[in-house]
XYZ file of C-alpha atoms in Angstrom:
282
model
C 123.412 71.622 67.681
C 126.462 72.983 69.480
C 125.793 73.798 73.128
C 127.500 77.018 74.162
C 128.687 77.954 77.621
C 126.225 80.873 77.574
C 123.325 78.471 76.983
C 124.446 76.298 79.864
C 124.727 79.310 82.171
C 121.288 80.553 81.145
C 119.719 77.189 81.959
C 121.621 77.021 85.232
C 120.383 80.499 86.203
C 116.818 79.444 85.427
C 116.900 76.117 87.248
C 119.788 76.109 89.719
C 120.888 72.706 88.378
C 124.548 71.778 88.041
C 126.541 72.834 84.990
C 127.036 69.290 83.705
C 123.363 68.455 84.262
C 122.404 71.578 82.300
C 124.737 70.695 79.446
C 123.395 67.142 79.219
C 119.810 68.425 79.327
C 120.478 70.913 76.522
C 122.127 68.216 74.439
C 119.141 65.919 74.960
C 116.785 68.789 74.066
C 118.777 69.822 70.973
C 119.443 73.256 72.458
C 115.858 74.131 73.429
C 115.801 75.858 76.831
C 112.142 74.971 77.417
C 112.662 71.310 76.527
C 115.830 71.203 78.637
C 113.884 72.481 81.649
C 111.351 69.690 81.138
C 114.224 67.208 80.817
C 115.680 68.368 84.139
C 112.288 68.162 85.808
C 111.811 64.592 84.633
C 115.344 63.666 85.629
C 114.757 65.244 89.005
C 111.642 63.151 89.561
C 113.605 59.984 88.721
C 116.637 60.853 90.839
C 114.713 62.148 93.843
C 114.227 58.643 95.181
C 117.975 58.001 95.130
C 118.655 61.187 97.060
C 115.802 60.680 99.542
C 117.942 58.547 101.862
C 120.652 61.173 102.283
C 120.809 62.949 105.615
C 119.161 66.372 105.874
C 120.415 68.407 108.817
C 120.359 71.878 107.270
C 117.576 74.025 105.855
C 115.238 76.785 106.911
C 112.440 77.074 109.451
C 109.574 79.470 108.752
C 106.474 80.670 110.582
C 103.256 82.170 109.255
C 100.596 83.678 111.511
C 97.275 85.194 110.429
C 96.836 88.953 111.003
C 94.306 88.339 113.788
C 96.738 85.895 115.422
C 94.074 83.224 115.728
C 95.953 80.663 113.625
C 99.559 79.951 112.791
C 101.972 77.452 111.306
C 105.599 76.586 111.979
C 107.502 74.414 109.513
C 110.966 73.306 108.511
C 112.203 72.642 104.994
C 115.345 70.532 105.279
C 118.272 70.052 102.912
C 121.749 68.547 103.109
C 124.175 71.477 103.158
C 124.481 74.863 104.803
C 125.637 76.238 101.446
C 122.295 75.429 99.820
C 120.274 76.466 102.874
C 121.735 79.985 102.744
C 121.341 80.346 98.982
C 118.796 82.628 97.367
C 117.301 79.925 95.149
C 116.565 77.650 98.084
C 115.277 80.665 100.004
C 112.876 81.431 97.178
C 111.642 77.834 97.219
C 111.035 77.998 100.982
C 109.186 81.319 100.595
C 106.982 79.645 97.991
C 106.171 76.865 100.454
C 105.512 79.476 103.160
C 103.127 81.419 100.914
C 101.343 78.187 100.063
C 100.957 77.288 103.748
C 99.553 80.740 104.526
C 97.009 80.442 101.722
C 96.014 76.788 101.998
C 96.171 76.143 105.769
C 97.415 72.522 105.817
C 96.999 70.648 109.089
C 100.331 68.788 108.996
C 103.250 67.864 106.749
C 101.404 64.965 105.105
C 98.447 67.199 104.334
C 100.740 69.851 102.883
C 102.488 67.393 100.574
C 99.154 66.144 99.231
C 97.865 69.619 98.324
C 97.925 70.901 94.768
C 100.892 73.083 93.804
C 100.575 76.348 91.885
C 102.351 75.057 88.748
C 100.505 71.752 88.632
C 100.897 68.463 90.438
C 101.194 68.369 94.210
C 103.505 69.953 96.764
C 105.218 66.557 96.964
C 105.884 66.808 93.220
C 107.333 70.295 93.711
C 109.674 68.958 96.398
C 110.834 66.161 94.097
C 111.475 68.682 91.343
C 113.485 70.763 93.806
C 115.594 67.693 94.586
C 116.478 67.474 90.904
C 117.036 71.214 90.605
C 119.292 71.607 93.634
C 120.973 68.200 93.583
C 120.303 67.566 97.275
C 117.763 65.656 99.303
C 115.026 68.093 100.313
C 112.049 67.359 102.519
C 109.356 68.985 104.610
C 110.849 68.085 107.975
C 107.855 69.065 110.082
C 104.776 71.261 110.045
C 102.898 72.352 113.157
C 99.524 74.120 113.133
C 97.945 75.874 116.120
C 94.599 77.652 116.309
C 92.889 79.418 119.208
C 89.543 81.148 118.712
C 89.686 82.393 122.302
C 93.269 83.609 122.258
C 96.304 84.470 120.157
C 99.150 82.721 118.370
C 102.767 83.850 118.483
C 105.910 82.609 116.768
C 109.659 83.041 116.631
C 112.377 81.790 114.281
C 115.925 81.862 115.618
C 118.566 83.864 113.749
C 120.180 80.669 112.431
C 116.885 79.838 110.662
C 117.214 76.243 111.884
C 114.885 76.349 114.877
C 111.786 78.126 116.056
C 108.668 77.865 118.178
C 104.964 78.603 117.951
C 102.637 79.057 120.913
C 98.916 79.379 121.584
C 97.864 81.494 124.570
C 94.291 82.086 125.667
C 93.876 85.803 126.394
C 91.461 88.685 125.855
C 94.294 90.985 124.805
C 93.977 92.415 121.261
C 96.166 91.048 118.476
C 98.233 94.225 118.321
C 99.167 94.015 122.000
C 100.505 90.477 122.196
C 103.238 90.298 119.548
C 106.300 91.088 121.649
C 105.137 89.023 124.624
C 104.423 85.929 122.555
C 107.692 86.329 120.649
C 109.531 86.379 123.979
C 107.578 83.315 125.063
C 108.641 81.470 121.915
C 112.252 82.520 122.485
C 111.904 81.074 125.981
C 110.667 77.789 124.488
C 113.648 77.602 122.119
C 116.112 78.234 124.960
C 114.593 76.251 127.854
C 113.021 73.334 125.943
C 109.905 72.655 128.038
C 108.263 69.264 127.536
C 104.717 70.225 128.554
C 102.583 73.366 128.399
C 100.862 73.028 131.795
C 101.039 70.780 134.850
C 97.828 69.101 133.688
C 99.565 67.993 130.499
C 102.134 65.872 132.321
C 101.034 62.208 132.036
C 100.027 60.641 135.348
C 102.530 57.794 134.964
C 105.372 60.301 134.494
C 104.382 62.114 137.697
C 104.034 58.873 139.648
C 107.423 57.656 138.447
C 109.047 60.901 139.584
C 107.219 60.670 142.906
C 108.428 57.096 143.427
C 112.027 58.026 142.668
C 111.858 60.882 145.152
C 110.345 58.674 147.873
C 113.235 56.240 147.542
C 115.963 58.885 147.504
C 118.376 58.894 150.423
C 117.585 62.543 151.097
C 113.901 61.788 151.684
C 114.278 58.415 153.409
C 116.411 59.919 156.167
C 113.652 62.371 157.077
C 110.948 61.561 159.657
C 108.177 59.429 158.104
C 105.483 61.988 158.842
C 107.335 64.631 156.781
C 108.253 62.570 153.749
C 105.107 63.106 151.673
C 105.306 66.859 152.151
C 108.974 66.851 151.164
C 108.241 64.770 148.071
C 105.485 67.156 146.959
C 107.833 70.090 147.449
C 110.443 68.433 145.256
C 107.770 67.682 142.657
C 107.221 71.430 142.365
C 110.868 71.730 141.282
C 110.316 68.912 138.783
C 107.381 70.818 137.266
C 109.437 74.011 137.159
C 111.967 72.199 135.038
C 109.704 70.642 132.409
C 106.403 72.571 132.393
C 106.397 75.783 130.359
C 104.003 77.733 132.582
C 106.029 76.909 135.686
C 109.531 77.510 134.359
C 111.376 80.653 135.513
C 110.656 83.398 132.963
C 113.459 84.076 130.492
C 113.512 87.805 131.342
C 113.068 87.458 135.108
C 113.936 84.190 136.807
C 112.265 85.459 139.964
C 108.844 84.877 138.422
C 107.229 82.051 136.494
C 106.181 82.083 132.866
C 102.526 81.931 133.888
C 102.812 84.937 136.196
C 104.713 86.915 133.566
C 102.010 86.183 130.983
C 99.209 87.140 133.358
C 100.935 90.396 134.191
C 101.361 91.238 130.506
C 98.158 89.804 129.004
C 95.613 89.693 131.811
C 94.818 87.434 134.782
C 93.125 84.789 132.624
C 96.091 84.276 130.304
C 97.065 80.597 129.978
C 99.295 78.618 127.657
C 97.150 76.222 125.638
C 99.772 74.588 123.430
C 103.188 75.041 121.869
C 105.358 73.356 119.284
C 109.043 73.564 118.528
C 110.774 72.756 115.244
C 114.505 72.227 115.001
C 116.484 71.037 111.999
C 119.526 68.853 112.569
C 118.432 67.264 115.842
């Protein structure tokens, strides 16, 4: 059967596969669109392994948070090129993954990939099919899940769609009152890159190493011995302000700390419980 350009375009519109791949699939399927789609799916499964080693630095990050803000997810679906990442077909695939995450509540990327997909098989199978459809390596780069029965979850995805943050804050404030504050907090996380949520989260060996370095610094060693410990502890406060989210200067007012800004906005008991950040491309 002769394969027309119109048939090739129709299959390409349906699958997003390359023109030559569509033509070969139609030839193998004797012109049947349905059989050609199956052919592309099978070819995609076979070729996915070859593409799996290619670097993925582009893609889209998405966040889903339950209406009561008790639970949320932040994930990144990575691909190879900015051209694909900004395309509608890839966007539709990512929205499908996002809807699945919202409905099925996976705990991590491995759990997500093992879950059943709406059209049969697993999410991992759907990703492999997408590799064949789009002709690029595609993977679930990361998936973070936070839940707080005694607080609220907030999220933010940056305008480039390549990075975002999710945060869990214990607070009595109602769900409708925390959205803007927690969004700002997530923006802060994306900009200032804290390593720990609270001072208590900093490992003891990390603190002791910093303390030892400060003790041996020329600035401290030239001070009177009886003052050195106090000076070291004062400098440790600056160390915490650099790496601990609650103690960093607030993004909207560097004269106050994140913790104080949260307590002012969400009540005196407000505390950061956890956060995660996802960034595609390093």
